[in-house]
XYZ file of C-alpha atoms in Angstrom:
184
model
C 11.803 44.506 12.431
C 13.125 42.875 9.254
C 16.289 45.119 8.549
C 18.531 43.762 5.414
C 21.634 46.864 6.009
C 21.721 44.737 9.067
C 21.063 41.067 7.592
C 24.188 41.907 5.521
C 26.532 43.775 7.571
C 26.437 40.276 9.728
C 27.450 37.762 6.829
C 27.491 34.682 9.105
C 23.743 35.084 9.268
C 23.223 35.326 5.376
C 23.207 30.852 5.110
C 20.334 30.502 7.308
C 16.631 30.117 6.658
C 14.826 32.871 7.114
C 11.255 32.313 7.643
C 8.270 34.032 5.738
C 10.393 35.116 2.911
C 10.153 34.247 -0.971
C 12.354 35.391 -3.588
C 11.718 36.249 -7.183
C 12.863 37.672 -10.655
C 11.321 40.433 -12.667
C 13.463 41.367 -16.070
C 13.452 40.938 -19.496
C 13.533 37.183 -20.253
C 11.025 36.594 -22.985
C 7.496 35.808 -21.691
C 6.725 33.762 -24.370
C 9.512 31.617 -23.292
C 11.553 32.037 -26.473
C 14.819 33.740 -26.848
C 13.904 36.839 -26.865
C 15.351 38.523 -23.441
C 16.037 41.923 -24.785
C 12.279 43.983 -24.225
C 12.179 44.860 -20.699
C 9.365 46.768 -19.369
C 5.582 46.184 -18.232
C 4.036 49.233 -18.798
C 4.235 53.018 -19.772
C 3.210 54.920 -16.581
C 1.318 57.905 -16.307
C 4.579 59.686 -16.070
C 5.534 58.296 -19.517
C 8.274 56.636 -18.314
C 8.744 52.717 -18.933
C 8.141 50.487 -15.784
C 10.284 47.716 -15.306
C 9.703 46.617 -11.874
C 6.719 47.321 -9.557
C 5.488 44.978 -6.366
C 2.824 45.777 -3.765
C 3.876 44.579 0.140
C 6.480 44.518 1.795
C 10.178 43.801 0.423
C 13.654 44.060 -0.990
C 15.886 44.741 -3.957
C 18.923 42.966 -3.691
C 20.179 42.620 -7.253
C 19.768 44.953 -10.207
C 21.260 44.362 -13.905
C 21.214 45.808 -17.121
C 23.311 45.467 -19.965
C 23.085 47.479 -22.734
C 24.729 48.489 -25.846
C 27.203 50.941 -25.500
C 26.005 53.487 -28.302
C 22.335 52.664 -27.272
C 20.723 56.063 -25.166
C 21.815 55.969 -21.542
C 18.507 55.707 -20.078
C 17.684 57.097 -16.113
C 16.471 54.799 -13.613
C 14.368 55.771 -11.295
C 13.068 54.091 -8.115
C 9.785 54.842 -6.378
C 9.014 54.289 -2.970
C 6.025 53.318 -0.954
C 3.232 55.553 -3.507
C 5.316 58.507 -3.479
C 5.054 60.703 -6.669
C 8.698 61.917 -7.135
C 11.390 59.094 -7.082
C 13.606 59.037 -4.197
C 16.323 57.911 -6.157
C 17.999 58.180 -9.651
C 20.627 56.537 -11.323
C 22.154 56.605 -14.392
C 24.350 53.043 -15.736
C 27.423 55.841 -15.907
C 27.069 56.354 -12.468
C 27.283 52.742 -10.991
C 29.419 52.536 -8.285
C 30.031 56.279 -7.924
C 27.085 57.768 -6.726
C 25.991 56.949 -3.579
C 24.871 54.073 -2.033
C 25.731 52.324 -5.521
C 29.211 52.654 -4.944
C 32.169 49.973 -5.361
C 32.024 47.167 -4.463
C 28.538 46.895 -3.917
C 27.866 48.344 -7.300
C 29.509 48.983 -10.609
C 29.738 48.737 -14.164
C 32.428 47.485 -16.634
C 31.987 47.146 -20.602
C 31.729 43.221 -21.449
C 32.934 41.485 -24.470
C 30.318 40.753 -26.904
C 30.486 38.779 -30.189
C 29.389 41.807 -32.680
C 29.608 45.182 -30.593
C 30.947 45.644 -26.716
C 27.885 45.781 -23.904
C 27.758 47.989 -21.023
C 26.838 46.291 -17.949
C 25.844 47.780 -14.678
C 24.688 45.717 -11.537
C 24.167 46.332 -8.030
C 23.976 44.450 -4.897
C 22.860 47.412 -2.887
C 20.000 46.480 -0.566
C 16.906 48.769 -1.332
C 13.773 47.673 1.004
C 10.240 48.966 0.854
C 7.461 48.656 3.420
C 4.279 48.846 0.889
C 5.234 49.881 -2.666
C 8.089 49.814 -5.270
C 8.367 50.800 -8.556
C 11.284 51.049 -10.856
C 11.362 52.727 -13.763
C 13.598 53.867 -17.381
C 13.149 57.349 -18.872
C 13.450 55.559 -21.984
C 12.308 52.092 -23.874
C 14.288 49.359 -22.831
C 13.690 46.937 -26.379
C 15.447 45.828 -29.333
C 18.601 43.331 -30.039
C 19.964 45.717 -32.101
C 21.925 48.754 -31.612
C 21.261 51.354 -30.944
C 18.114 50.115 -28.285
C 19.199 46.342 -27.565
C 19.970 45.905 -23.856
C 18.273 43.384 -21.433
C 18.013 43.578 -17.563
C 16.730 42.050 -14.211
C 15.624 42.538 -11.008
C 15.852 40.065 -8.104
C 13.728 40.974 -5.077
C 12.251 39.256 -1.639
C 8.772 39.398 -1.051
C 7.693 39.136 3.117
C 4.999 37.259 3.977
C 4.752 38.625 7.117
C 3.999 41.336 8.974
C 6.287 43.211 10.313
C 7.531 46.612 10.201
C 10.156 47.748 7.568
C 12.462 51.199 7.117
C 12.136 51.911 3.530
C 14.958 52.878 1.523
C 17.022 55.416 2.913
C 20.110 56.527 0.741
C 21.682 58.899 3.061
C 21.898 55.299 5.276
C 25.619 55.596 6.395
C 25.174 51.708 6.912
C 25.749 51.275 3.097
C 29.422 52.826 3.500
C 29.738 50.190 6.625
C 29.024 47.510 4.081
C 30.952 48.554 1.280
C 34.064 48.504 3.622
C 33.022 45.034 5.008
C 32.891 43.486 1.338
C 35.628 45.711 -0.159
């Protein structure tokens, strides 16, 4: 069983190769290869709510970023799980690294300096695997260089190539507490 809480708990194992794995990137860089890295969805679901990240298989979220004006709309991220319906998490960026698992210092947020107007930026390194399905998604329209919508984000995810079982997210896991402590 392919279990990251435990992967990273045990940071000695993190250099080594690990077989059947492939990671990627999924944000906002402009697909046209130009500099525009600010719109940062695929699709409006049938939920209307903005997808920014969805992958069939197996996997993990390890990294998630946004930065975002701070007089833009605080939008709600929501995570989706393995074809369920209802998200099994939500998160708003004024809620990195207080609400649980996304707590310090595996997640948090801290207003950058910017040349024109300050950015909010949240990230989080907080492990969230999936067996067959996940989707994340904004309540609102991630687009725009200028305030109030500019903001740009990414997410960086493994993809398993083979088969084996995996416990999807849990975020009642008391493991994440373990591994804030270890990397506080």
């Amino acid at each position: 069983m392919i279990d990251e809480l435990e992967e990273l708990l045990h940071p000695e194992t993190l250099p080594l190769l690990k077989n059947g794995r492939r990671a990627h990137y999924e944000g906002s860089i402009d697909k046209l290869g130009k500099n525009a890295d600010w719109d940062w969805h695929l699709y409006l679901d049938d939920n209307q709510e903005w997808v920014l990240f969805e992958q069939y298989g197996a996997g993990c979220i390890y990294n998630f970023v946004q930065h975002r004006y701070i007089d833009s709309p605080e939008p709600t991220f929501r995570f989706y799980f393995d074809g369920e319906s209802e998200p099994r998490f939500e998160i708003k960026p004024s809620q990195f690294g207080e609400k649980y698992p996304f707590i310090e210092p595996l997640a948090g947020k801290f207003i950058g300096p910017a040349v024109q107007d300050a950015i909010r930026v949240v990230r989080s390194f907080v492990p969230m695997p999936f067996s067959t399905h996940c989707k994340v998604t904004s309540d609102i329209m991630l687009v725009g260089n200028q305030m109030p919508q500019g903001g740009w984000g990414h997410i960086i995810y493994h993809t398993y190539s083979e088969e084996r079982p995996i416990q999807s997210f849990c975020r009642d896991d008391v493991r994440y507490r373990l591994l804030a402590q270890r990397w506080s």
